[in-house]
């Protein structure tokens, strides 16, 4: 039965109507255009309703809607903590969305981390895997973790917030806001490290120094590395070491069949895959790591959208993938205040 997947990001909303085989029947994108709080929830509901109407007009019966969000979705309360969306420090998305769509539509929500791994398992390089990890490296870093066919979520639905992996010492105060791993090896992390290297090498005249350090972007760092800039190469050697250590930790902890690297940085960082593999081999459990597939996502930035569709499909099939529907939790959990991390 066809389903709708909805991938809410920090700047845009992507929706797709999927066949139960994963074919995209219709796809739409709506920019958030500075919307905040309830206005984002209203846009999500309006565009989902419009796609439901379009499907019905074409004689297509939709079996369910899956929605993934950029942050933490609490199954117990139906609320969302999404720090990139102002006003979503503790937003009642399930109540708002179900109220707008009506009880006749099965709506299932989850975090974007869960969406990424479900998308890859459904239609990507991890297709059919029961033990798999998706490492999303972009503005932040997070991991979707699938163990024995179940999405791992943890006591507070925060499992996979692996930007906080402790991969270096000593502790630095700036790690508090986004974690050690994310500080050094996310998209903005590459820029932070480049600025540190430039500050320590005041005579540097390579491509990385062609614009003021406070104006550098992630794309600038990639471009400088491609042009042979020695400091940029050091930035990526540093990142490869962090990515490799992280992969090693995922493998040693979870013994997966496959680790998928995705997000906006992979992408252009795909060319470092073999170096990351070699770094991981140094650190990981020695029997497991050589048998693990390390791949770059083939779905790219659409992994979450596919995952949202699969979330909806699984919810109507009741296939036991640990879907985040109504929770039996006796006491809803309150999400952290925005900015408290």
PDB file of C-alpha atoms in Angstrom, residues 133 135 240 243-261 272-295:
ATOM      1  CA  UNK A 133      24.846   1.754  11.382  1.00  0.00           C
ATOM      2  CA  UNK A 135      26.771   7.765  10.496  1.00  0.00           C
ATOM      3  CA  UNK A 240      40.073  10.886   8.829  1.00  0.00           C
ATOM      4  CA  UNK A 243      36.091   9.264  11.474  1.00  0.00           C
ATOM      5  CA  UNK A 244      38.192   6.107  11.587  1.00  0.00           C
ATOM      6  CA  UNK A 245      38.243   5.961  15.389  1.00  0.00           C
ATOM      7  CA  UNK A 246      34.486   6.476  15.481  1.00  0.00           C
ATOM      8  CA  UNK A 247      33.880   3.684  12.952  1.00  0.00           C
ATOM      9  CA  UNK A 248      36.139   1.426  15.019  1.00  0.00           C
ATOM     10  CA  UNK A 249      34.105   2.180  18.133  1.00  0.00           C
ATOM     11  CA  UNK A 250      30.800   1.498  16.375  1.00  0.00           C
ATOM     12  CA  UNK A 251      32.166  -1.810  15.094  1.00  0.00           C
ATOM     13  CA  UNK A 252      33.641  -2.914  18.418  1.00  0.00           C
ATOM     14  CA  UNK A 253      30.453  -2.030  20.291  1.00  0.00           C
ATOM     15  CA  UNK A 254      27.792  -3.312  17.901  1.00  0.00           C
ATOM     16  CA  UNK A 255      29.421  -5.845  15.515  1.00  0.00           C
ATOM     17  CA  UNK A 256      27.399  -4.629  12.488  1.00  0.00           C
ATOM     18  CA  UNK A 257      27.299  -6.049   8.986  1.00  0.00           C
ATOM     19  CA  UNK A 258      27.801  -2.598   7.477  1.00  0.00           C
ATOM     20  CA  UNK A 259      28.609   0.973   8.482  1.00  0.00           C
ATOM     21  CA  UNK A 260      27.250   3.620   6.103  1.00  0.00           C
ATOM     22  CA  UNK A 261      28.730   7.121   5.999  1.00  0.00           C
ATOM     23  CA  UNK A 272      38.623   9.434   1.906  1.00  0.00           C
ATOM     24  CA  UNK A 273      36.719   6.167   2.407  1.00  0.00           C
ATOM     25  CA  UNK A 274      39.711   3.835   2.048  1.00  0.00           C
ATOM     26  CA  UNK A 275      41.818   5.968   4.402  1.00  0.00           C
ATOM     27  CA  UNK A 276      38.994   5.868   6.956  1.00  0.00           C
ATOM     28  CA  UNK A 277      38.820   2.095   6.601  1.00  0.00           C
ATOM     29  CA  UNK A 278      42.572   1.769   7.208  1.00  0.00           C
ATOM     30  CA  UNK A 279      42.337   4.015  10.270  1.00  0.00           C
ATOM     31  CA  UNK A 280      39.435   1.980  11.665  1.00  0.00           C
ATOM     32  CA  UNK A 281      41.410  -1.239  11.184  1.00  0.00           C
ATOM     33  CA  UNK A 282      44.048   0.098  13.591  1.00  0.00           C
ATOM     34  CA  UNK A 283      41.565   0.656  16.413  1.00  0.00           C
ATOM     35  CA  UNK A 284      38.697  -1.815  16.044  1.00  0.00           C
ATOM     36  CA  UNK A 285      38.234  -5.345  17.334  1.00  0.00           C
ATOM     37  CA  UNK A 286      40.528  -7.287  14.965  1.00  0.00           C
ATOM     38  CA  UNK A 287      38.216 -10.183  14.078  1.00  0.00           C
ATOM     39  CA  UNK A 288      35.178  -8.027  13.407  1.00  0.00           C
ATOM     40  CA  UNK A 289      36.469  -5.001  11.493  1.00  0.00           C
ATOM     41  CA  UNK A 290      37.891  -6.823   8.433  1.00  0.00           C
ATOM     42  CA  UNK A 291      34.474  -8.396   7.880  1.00  0.00           C
ATOM     43  CA  UNK A 292      32.462  -5.164   8.111  1.00  0.00           C
ATOM     44  CA  UNK A 293      31.429  -3.362   4.934  1.00  0.00           C
ATOM     45  CA  UNK A 294      32.203   0.350   5.048  1.00  0.00           C
ATOM     46  CA  UNK A 295      30.203   2.234   2.425  1.00  0.00           C
TER      47      UNK A 295
END
